[in-house]
CSV table of C-alpha atoms in Angstrom, one decimal:
chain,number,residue,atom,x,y,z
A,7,UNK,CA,-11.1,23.6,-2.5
A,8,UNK,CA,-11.8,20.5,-0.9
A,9,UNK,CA,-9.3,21.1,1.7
A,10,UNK,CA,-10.6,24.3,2.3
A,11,UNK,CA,-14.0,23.6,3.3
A,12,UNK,CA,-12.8,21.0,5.4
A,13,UNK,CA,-10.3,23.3,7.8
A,14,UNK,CA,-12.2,25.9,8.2
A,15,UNK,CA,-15.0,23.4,9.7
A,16,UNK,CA,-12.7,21.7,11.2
A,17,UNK,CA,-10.8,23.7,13.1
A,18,UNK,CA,-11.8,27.2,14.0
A,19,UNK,CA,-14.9,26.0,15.6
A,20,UNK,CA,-13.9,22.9,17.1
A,21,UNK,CA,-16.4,22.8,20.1
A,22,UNK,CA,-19.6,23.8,17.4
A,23,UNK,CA,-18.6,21.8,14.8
A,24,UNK,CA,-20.9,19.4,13.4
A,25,UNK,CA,-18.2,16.8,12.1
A,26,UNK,CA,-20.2,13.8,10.6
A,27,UNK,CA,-22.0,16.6,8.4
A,28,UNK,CA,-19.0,18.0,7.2
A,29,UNK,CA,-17.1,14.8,6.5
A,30,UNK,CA,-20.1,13.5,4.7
A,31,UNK,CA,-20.5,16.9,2.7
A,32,UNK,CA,-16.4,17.1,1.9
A,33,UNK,CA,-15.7,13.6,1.1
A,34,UNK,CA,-18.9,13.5,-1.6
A,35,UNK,CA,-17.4,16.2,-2.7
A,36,UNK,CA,-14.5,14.8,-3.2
A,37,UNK,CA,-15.3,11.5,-4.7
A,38,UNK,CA,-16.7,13.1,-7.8
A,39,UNK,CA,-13.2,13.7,-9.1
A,40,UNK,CA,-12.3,9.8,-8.8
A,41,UNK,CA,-15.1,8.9,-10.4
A,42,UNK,CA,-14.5,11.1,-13.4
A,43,UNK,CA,-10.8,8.9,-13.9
A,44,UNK,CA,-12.4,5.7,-13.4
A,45,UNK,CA,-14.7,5.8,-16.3
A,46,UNK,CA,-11.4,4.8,-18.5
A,47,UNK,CA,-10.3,1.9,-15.0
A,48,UNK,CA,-13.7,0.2,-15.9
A,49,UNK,CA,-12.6,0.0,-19.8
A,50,UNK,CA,-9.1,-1.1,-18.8
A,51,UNK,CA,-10.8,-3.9,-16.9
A,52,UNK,CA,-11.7,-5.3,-20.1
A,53,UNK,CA,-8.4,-5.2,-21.2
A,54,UNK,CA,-7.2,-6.9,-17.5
A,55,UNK,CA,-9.5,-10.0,-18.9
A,56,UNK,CA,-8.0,-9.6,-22.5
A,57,UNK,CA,-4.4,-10.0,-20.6
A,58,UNK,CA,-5.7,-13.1,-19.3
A,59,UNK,CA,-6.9,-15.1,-22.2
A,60,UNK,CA,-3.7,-13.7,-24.1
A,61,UNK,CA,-1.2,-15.2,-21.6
A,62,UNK,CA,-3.6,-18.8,-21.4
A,63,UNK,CA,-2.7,-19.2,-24.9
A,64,UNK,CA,1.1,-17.9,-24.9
A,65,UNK,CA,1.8,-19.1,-21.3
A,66,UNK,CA,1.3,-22.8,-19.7
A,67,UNK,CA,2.7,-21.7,-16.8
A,68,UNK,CA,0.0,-18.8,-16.4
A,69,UNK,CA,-2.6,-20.6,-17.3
A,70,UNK,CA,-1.6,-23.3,-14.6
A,71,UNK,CA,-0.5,-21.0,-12.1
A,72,UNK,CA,-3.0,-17.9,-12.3
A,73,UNK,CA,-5.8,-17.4,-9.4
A,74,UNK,CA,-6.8,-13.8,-10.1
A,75,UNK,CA,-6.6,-10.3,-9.8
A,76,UNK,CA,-6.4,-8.6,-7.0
A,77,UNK,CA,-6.6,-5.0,-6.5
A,78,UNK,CA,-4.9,-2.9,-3.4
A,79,UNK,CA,-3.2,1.0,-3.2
A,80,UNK,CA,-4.4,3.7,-1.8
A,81,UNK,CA,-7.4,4.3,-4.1
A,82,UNK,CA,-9.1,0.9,-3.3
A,83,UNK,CA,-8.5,1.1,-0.2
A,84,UNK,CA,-10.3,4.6,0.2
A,85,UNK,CA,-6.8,6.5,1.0
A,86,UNK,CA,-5.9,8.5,-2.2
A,87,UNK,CA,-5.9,12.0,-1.7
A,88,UNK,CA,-5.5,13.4,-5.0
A,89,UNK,CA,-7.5,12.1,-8.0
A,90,UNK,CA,-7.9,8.8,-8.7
A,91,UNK,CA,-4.7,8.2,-11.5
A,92,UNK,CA,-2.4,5.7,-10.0
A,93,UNK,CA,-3.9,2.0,-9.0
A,94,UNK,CA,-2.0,-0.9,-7.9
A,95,UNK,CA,-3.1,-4.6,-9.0
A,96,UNK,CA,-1.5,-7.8,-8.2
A,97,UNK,CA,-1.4,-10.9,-10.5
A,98,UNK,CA,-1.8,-13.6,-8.4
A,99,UNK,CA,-0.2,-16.7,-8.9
A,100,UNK,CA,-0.6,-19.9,-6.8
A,101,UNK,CA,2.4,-22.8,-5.7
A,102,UNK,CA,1.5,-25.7,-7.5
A,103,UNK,CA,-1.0,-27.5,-4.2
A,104,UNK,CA,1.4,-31.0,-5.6
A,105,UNK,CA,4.7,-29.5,-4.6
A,106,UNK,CA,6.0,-29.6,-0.9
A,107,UNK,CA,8.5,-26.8,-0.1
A,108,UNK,CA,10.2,-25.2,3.2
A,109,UNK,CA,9.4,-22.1,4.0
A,110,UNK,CA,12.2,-20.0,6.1
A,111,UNK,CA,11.4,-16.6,7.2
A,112,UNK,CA,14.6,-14.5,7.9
A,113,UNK,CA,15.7,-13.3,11.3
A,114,UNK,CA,17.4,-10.4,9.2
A,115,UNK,CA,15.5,-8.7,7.6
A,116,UNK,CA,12.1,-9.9,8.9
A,117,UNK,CA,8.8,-9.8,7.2
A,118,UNK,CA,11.3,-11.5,4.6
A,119,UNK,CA,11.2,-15.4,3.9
A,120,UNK,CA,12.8,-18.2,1.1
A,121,UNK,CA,10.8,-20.9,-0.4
A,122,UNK,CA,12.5,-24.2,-1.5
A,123,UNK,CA,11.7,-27.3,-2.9
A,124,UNK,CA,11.7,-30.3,-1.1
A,125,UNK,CA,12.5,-31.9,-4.4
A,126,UNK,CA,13.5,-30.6,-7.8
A,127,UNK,CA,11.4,-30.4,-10.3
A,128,UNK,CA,11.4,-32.4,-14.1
A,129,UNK,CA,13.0,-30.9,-16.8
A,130,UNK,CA,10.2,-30.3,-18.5
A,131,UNK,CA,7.8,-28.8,-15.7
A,132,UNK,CA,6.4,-25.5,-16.8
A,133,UNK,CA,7.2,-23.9,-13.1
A,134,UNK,CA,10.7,-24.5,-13.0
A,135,UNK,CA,11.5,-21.3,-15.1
A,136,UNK,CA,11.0,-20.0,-11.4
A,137,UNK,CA,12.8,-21.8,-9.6
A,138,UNK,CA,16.8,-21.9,-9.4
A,139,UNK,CA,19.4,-24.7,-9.5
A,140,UNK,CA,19.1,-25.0,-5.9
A,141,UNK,CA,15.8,-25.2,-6.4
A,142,UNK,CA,14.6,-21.7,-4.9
A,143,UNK,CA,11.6,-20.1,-5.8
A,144,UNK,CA,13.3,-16.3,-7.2
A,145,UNK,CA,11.8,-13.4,-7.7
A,146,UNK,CA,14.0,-11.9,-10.4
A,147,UNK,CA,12.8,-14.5,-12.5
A,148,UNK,CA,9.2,-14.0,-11.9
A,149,UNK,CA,9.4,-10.4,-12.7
A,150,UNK,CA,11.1,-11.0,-15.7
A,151,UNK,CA,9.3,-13.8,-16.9
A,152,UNK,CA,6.1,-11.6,-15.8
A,153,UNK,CA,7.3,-8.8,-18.1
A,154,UNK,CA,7.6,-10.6,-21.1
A,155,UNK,CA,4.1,-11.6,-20.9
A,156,UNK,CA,3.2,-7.9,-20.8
A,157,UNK,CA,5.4,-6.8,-23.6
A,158,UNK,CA,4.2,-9.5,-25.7
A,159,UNK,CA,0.5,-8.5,-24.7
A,160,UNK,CA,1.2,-4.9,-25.8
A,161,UNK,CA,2.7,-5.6,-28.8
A,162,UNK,CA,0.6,-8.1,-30.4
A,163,UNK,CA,-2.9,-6.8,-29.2
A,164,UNK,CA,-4.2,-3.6,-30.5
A,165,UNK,CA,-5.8,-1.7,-27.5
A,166,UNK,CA,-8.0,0.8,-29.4
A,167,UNK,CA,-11.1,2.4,-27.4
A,168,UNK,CA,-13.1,5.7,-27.3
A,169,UNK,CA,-10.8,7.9,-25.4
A,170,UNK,CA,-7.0,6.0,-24.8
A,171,UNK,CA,-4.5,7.9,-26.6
A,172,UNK,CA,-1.6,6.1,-25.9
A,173,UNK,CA,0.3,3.4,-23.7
A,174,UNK,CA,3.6,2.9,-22.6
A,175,UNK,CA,5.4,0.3,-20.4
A,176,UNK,CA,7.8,1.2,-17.4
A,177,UNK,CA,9.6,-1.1,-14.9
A,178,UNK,CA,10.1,-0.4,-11.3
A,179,UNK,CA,10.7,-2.3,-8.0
A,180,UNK,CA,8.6,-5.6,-8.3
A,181,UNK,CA,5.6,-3.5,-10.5
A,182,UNK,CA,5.5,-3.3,-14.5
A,183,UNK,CA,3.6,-0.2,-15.1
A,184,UNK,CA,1.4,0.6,-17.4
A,185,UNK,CA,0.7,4.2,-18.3
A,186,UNK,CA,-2.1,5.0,-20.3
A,187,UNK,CA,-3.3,8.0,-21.7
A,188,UNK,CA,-6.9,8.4,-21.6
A,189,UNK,CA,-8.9,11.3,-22.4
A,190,UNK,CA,-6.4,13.4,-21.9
A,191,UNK,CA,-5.1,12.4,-18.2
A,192,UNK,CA,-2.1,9.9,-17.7
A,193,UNK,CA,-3.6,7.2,-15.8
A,194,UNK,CA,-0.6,4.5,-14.3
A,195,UNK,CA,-1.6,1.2,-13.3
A,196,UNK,CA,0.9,-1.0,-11.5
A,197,UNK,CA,1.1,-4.3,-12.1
A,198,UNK,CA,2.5,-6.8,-9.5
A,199,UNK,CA,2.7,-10.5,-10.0
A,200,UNK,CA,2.8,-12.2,-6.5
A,201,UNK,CA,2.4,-15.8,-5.2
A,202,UNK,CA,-0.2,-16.6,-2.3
A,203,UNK,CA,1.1,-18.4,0.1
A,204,UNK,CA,-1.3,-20.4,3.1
A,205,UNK,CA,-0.1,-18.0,6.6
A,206,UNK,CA,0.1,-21.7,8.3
A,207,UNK,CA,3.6,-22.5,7.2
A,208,UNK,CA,4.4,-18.6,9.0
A,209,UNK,CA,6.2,-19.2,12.3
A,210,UNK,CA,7.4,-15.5,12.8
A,211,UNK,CA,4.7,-13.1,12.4
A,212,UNK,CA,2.7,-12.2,15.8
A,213,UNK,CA,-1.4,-11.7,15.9
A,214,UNK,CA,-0.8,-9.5,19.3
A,215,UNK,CA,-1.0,-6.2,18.0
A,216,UNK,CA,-3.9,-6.9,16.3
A,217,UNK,CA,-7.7,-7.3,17.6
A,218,UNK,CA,-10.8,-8.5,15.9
A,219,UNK,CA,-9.2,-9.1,12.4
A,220,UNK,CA,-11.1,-12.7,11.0
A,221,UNK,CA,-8.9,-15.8,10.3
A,222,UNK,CA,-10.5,-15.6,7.1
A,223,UNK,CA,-8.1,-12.2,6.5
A,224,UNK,CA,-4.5,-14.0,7.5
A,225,UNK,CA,-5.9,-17.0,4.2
A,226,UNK,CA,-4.8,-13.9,2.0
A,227,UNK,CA,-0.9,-13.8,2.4
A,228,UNK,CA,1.3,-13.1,-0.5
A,229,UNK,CA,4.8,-13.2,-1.3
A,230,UNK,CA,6.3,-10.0,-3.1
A,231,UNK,CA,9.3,-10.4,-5.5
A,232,UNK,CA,10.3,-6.7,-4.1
A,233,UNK,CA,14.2,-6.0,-4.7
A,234,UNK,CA,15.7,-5.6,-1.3
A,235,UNK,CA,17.1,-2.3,-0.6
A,236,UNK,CA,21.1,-1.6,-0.2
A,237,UNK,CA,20.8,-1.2,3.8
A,238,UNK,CA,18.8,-5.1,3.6
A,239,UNK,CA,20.6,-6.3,1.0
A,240,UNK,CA,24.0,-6.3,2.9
A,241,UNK,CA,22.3,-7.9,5.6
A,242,UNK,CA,22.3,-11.4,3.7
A,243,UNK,CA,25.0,-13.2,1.6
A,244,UNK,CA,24.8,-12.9,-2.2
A,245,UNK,CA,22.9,-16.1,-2.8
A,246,UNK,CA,19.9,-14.8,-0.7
A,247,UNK,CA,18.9,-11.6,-1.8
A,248,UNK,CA,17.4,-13.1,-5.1
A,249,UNK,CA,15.7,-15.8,-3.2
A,250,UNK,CA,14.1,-13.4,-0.2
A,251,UNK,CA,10.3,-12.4,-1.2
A,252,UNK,CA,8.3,-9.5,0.9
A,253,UNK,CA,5.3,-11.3,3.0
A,254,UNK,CA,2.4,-9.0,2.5
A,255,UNK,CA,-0.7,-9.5,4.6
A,256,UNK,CA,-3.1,-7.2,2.3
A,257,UNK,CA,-6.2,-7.8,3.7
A,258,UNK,CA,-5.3,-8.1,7.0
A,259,UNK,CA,-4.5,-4.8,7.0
A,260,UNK,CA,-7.6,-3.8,5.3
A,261,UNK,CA,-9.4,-5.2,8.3
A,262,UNK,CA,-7.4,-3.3,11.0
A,263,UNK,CA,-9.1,0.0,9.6
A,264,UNK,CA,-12.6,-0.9,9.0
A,265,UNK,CA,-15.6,0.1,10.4
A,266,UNK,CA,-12.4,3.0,12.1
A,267,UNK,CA,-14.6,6.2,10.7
A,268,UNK,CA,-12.2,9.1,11.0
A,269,UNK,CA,-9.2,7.3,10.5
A,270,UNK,CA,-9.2,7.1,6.8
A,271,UNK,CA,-9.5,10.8,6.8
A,272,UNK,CA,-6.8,12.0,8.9
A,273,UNK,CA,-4.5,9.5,7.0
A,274,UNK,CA,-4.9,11.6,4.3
A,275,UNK,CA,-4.5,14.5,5.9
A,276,UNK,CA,-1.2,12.8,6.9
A,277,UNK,CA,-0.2,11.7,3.7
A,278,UNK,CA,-0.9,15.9,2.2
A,279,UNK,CA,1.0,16.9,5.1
A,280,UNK,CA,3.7,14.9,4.5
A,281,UNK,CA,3.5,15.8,1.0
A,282,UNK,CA,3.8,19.4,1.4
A,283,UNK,CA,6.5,19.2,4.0
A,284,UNK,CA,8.4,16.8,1.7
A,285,UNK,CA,9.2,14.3,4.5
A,286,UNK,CA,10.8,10.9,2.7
A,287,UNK,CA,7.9,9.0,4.3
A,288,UNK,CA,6.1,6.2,1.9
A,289,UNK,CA,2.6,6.5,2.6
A,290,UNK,CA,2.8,2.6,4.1
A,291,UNK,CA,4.8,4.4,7.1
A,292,UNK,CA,1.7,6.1,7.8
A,293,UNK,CA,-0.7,3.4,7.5
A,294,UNK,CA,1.4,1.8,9.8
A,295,UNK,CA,1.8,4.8,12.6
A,296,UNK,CA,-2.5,4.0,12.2
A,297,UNK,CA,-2.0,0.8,12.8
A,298,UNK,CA,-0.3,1.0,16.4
A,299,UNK,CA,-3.0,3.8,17.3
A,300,UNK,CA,-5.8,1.3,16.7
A,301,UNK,CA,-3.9,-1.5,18.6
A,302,UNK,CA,-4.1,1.1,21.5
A,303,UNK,CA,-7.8,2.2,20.8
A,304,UNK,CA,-9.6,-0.5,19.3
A,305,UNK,CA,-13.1,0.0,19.2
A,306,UNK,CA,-15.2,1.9,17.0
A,307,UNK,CA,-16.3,4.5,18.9
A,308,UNK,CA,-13.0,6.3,20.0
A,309,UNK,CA,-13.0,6.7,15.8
A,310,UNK,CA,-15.9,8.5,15.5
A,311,UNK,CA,-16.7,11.1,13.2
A,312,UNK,CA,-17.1,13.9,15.8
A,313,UNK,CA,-13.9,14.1,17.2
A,314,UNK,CA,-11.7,13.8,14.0
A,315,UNK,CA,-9.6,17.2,15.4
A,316,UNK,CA,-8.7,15.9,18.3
A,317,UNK,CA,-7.9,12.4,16.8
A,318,UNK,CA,-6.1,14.2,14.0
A,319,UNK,CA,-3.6,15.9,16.9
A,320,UNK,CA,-3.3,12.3,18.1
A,321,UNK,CA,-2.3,10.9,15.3
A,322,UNK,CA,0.6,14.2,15.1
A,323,UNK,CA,1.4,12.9,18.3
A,324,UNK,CA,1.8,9.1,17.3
A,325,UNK,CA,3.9,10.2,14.4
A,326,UNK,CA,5.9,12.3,16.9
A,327,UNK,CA,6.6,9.5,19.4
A,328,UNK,CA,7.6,7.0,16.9
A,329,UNK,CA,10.2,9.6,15.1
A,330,UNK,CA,11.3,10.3,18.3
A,331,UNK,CA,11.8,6.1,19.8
A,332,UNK,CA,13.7,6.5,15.6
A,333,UNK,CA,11.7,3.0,15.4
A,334,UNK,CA,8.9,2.4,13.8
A,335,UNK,CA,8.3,-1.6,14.0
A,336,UNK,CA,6.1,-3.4,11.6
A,337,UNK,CA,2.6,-4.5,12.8
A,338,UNK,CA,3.0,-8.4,12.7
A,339,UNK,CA,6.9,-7.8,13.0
A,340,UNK,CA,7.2,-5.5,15.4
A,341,UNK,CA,10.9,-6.2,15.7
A,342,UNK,CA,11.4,-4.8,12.1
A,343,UNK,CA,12.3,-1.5,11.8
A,344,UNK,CA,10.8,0.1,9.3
A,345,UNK,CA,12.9,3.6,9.7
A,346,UNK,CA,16.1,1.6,8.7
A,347,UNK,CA,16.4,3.6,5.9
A,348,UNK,CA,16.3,6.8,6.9
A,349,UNK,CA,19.1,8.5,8.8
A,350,UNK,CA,19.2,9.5,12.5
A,351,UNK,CA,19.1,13.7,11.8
A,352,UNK,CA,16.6,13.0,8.9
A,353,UNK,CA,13.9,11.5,11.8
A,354,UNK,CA,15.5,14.1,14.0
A,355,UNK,CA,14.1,17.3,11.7
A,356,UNK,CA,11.1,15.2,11.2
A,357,UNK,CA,10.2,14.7,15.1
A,358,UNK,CA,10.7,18.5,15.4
A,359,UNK,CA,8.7,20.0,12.6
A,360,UNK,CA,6.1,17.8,14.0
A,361,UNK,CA,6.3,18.8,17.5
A,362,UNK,CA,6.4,22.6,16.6
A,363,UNK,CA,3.0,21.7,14.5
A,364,UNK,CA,1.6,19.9,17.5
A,365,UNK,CA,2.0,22.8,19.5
A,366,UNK,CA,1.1,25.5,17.2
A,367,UNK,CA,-2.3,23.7,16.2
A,368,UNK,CA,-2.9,23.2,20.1
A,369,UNK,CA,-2.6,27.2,20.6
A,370,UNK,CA,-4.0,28.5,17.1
A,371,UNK,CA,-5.7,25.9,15.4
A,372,UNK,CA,-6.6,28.2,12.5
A,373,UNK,CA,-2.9,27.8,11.8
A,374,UNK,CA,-3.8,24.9,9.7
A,375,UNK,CA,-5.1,26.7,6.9
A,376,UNK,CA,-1.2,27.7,6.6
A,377,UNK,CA,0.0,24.7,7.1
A,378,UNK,CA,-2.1,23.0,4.3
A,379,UNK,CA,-1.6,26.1,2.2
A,380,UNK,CA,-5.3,26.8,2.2
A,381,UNK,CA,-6.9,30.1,1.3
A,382,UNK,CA,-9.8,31.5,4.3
A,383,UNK,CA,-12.3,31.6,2.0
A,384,UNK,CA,-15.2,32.3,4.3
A,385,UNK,CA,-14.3,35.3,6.8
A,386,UNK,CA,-17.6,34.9,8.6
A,387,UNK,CA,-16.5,31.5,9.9
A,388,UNK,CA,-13.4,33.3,11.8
């Protein structure tokens, strides 16, 4: 319904169109939906500070290592496009400020790095469960260690509120996953544990790409315990793909698309697109593709409201270029590939579909109420 509104302001008028109205009218709209779902996030916050004070008392480690909560994904960071039931929330955990370590970021893969200790640790130090006999911060053991705390969490503490039906515990990638049942609606909540780590001992990364992003934002770098994937994997020896951790700039990134107005929007036009075309495309690819468009337009107002078609066909072209160059390099990496994993005639079918959209839209722009599977509801507007 949502959608529908939208196209058919949107793009058969495209020279009448009032946009900033529109936008204003559509996303309210939508936003009522989200809000619905997070009546039962605000109780589960609750429960987020229960988890803390239960894993102070089970955990000296935690309570040692713990800095906070900090929550990313596509909802808080104004991208979702359908209603609010998946959120994404990393545990932080601090490197003892006492300990001196080397930090090596990886030629291959990049965006990847090791941390080691300058010296082992005593037997009896509550961090070296994360550590190796090498003395190499691991992930594995993080995640596992992480796990255990939320197992235990679930099974000794009754979570019993108006409205949660049930709970269950999943594993996946670096996230334990909590889904909850809650009047009615699943609801999944990913849970991350990650370690900051001060940008200054980064060598690797590259601020060129970016523009007007505060110093402030690069403070906020963390380190993933994300398995690698097969294709990076056999890129290192055995030893070193337990040791390599993801470097994450979260709020960096939040930066790059503030104050952008119609770039949120036609990310999520992306991000349906892609999900009714089925392209394999995590919706980071995307957020990236809007990346390099705001390196190349950075000020505010080539993102205004009122031309969110024509930025919308920009962004199609964008997408198209990159498929096309089958590279796709990371903003503060650009070296990194971030298509490595998907094949040469997968990008191939991609670039083509997009290019037959880009010039079907260009000719007939009321195609897009077929290609968002959206019902003309309002003949009049035609």
């Amino acid at each position: 319904m949502i959608r529908g509104l939208f196209f058919q302001f949107m793009f058969i008028n495209m020279n009448s169109c009032n946009y900033a109205e529109v936008l204003q009218f559509v996303f309210s709209k939508g936003k009522l939906k989200l809000e619905v779902q997070l009546d039962g996030i605000y109780s589960l916050k609750k429960k987020t500070k229960e988890f803390k004070q239960f894993c102070i008392s089970k955990s000296e480690a935690f309570k040692n290592l713990f800095q906070g909560y900090y929550y990313t994904g596509s909802y808080f960071e104004g991208l979702r496009v359908s209603e609010a039931t998946e959120f994404d929330v990393n545990t932080v955990f601090s490197i003892p400020s006492d300990l001196e370590y080397w930090v090596n970021e990886l030629e291959a893969p990049l965006s990847y790095a090791t941390i080691k200790l300058k010296q082992p640790l005593m037997f009896n130090d509550k961090t070296r469960l994360f550590f190796d006999e090498e003395n190499y911060l691991v992930g594995n053991r993080l995640r596992s260690w992480f796990r255990s705390l939320v197992e235990s969490f679930m099974y000794y503490t009754e979570l019993t509120y108006p409205g949660l039906l049930q709970v269950k515990i999943s594993h996946s990638g670096p996230a334990c996953t909590l889904k909850v049942l809650y009047n009615m609606v699943w609801i999944s909540i990913d849970l991350v544990p990650v370690f900051s780590l001060d940008a200054i001992h980064l060598q690797k990364y590259t601020l060129k790409n970016i523009i007007n992003v505060s110093k402030e934002s690069l403070l906020n770098c963390v380190l993933v315990p994300k398995p690698l994937k097969m294709e990076l994997s056999s890129l290192l020896t055995s030893d070193l793909v337990e040791r390599a951790w993801r470097i994450h700039f979260p709020e960096t990134e939040k930066e790059i698309l503030k104050d952008k107005h119609a770039l949120k929007p036609i990310i999520k036009l992306m991000k349906d697109l892609r999900d009714k075309e089925m392209w394999p495309v995590p919706s980071y690819f995307i957020k990236v593709v809007a990346f390099w468009l705001v390196k190349e337009n950075p000020h505010q107002h080539f993102w205004r409201d009122a031309r969110l078609g024509l930025l919308f066909l920009k962004f199609l072209k964008a997408m198209e270029k990159h498929l096309e160059a089958k590279h796709l390099g990371h903003i503060l990496y650009p070296k990194f590939n971030l298509f490595h994993s998907l094949s040469p005639r997968t990008l191939k079918n991609m670039q083509i579909r997009i290019h037959h959209i880009i010039v079907n839209l260009e000719k007939h722009p009321i195609i897009a109420y077929k290609l968002f599977k959206v019902p003309i509801l309002d003949h009049h507007l035609l």
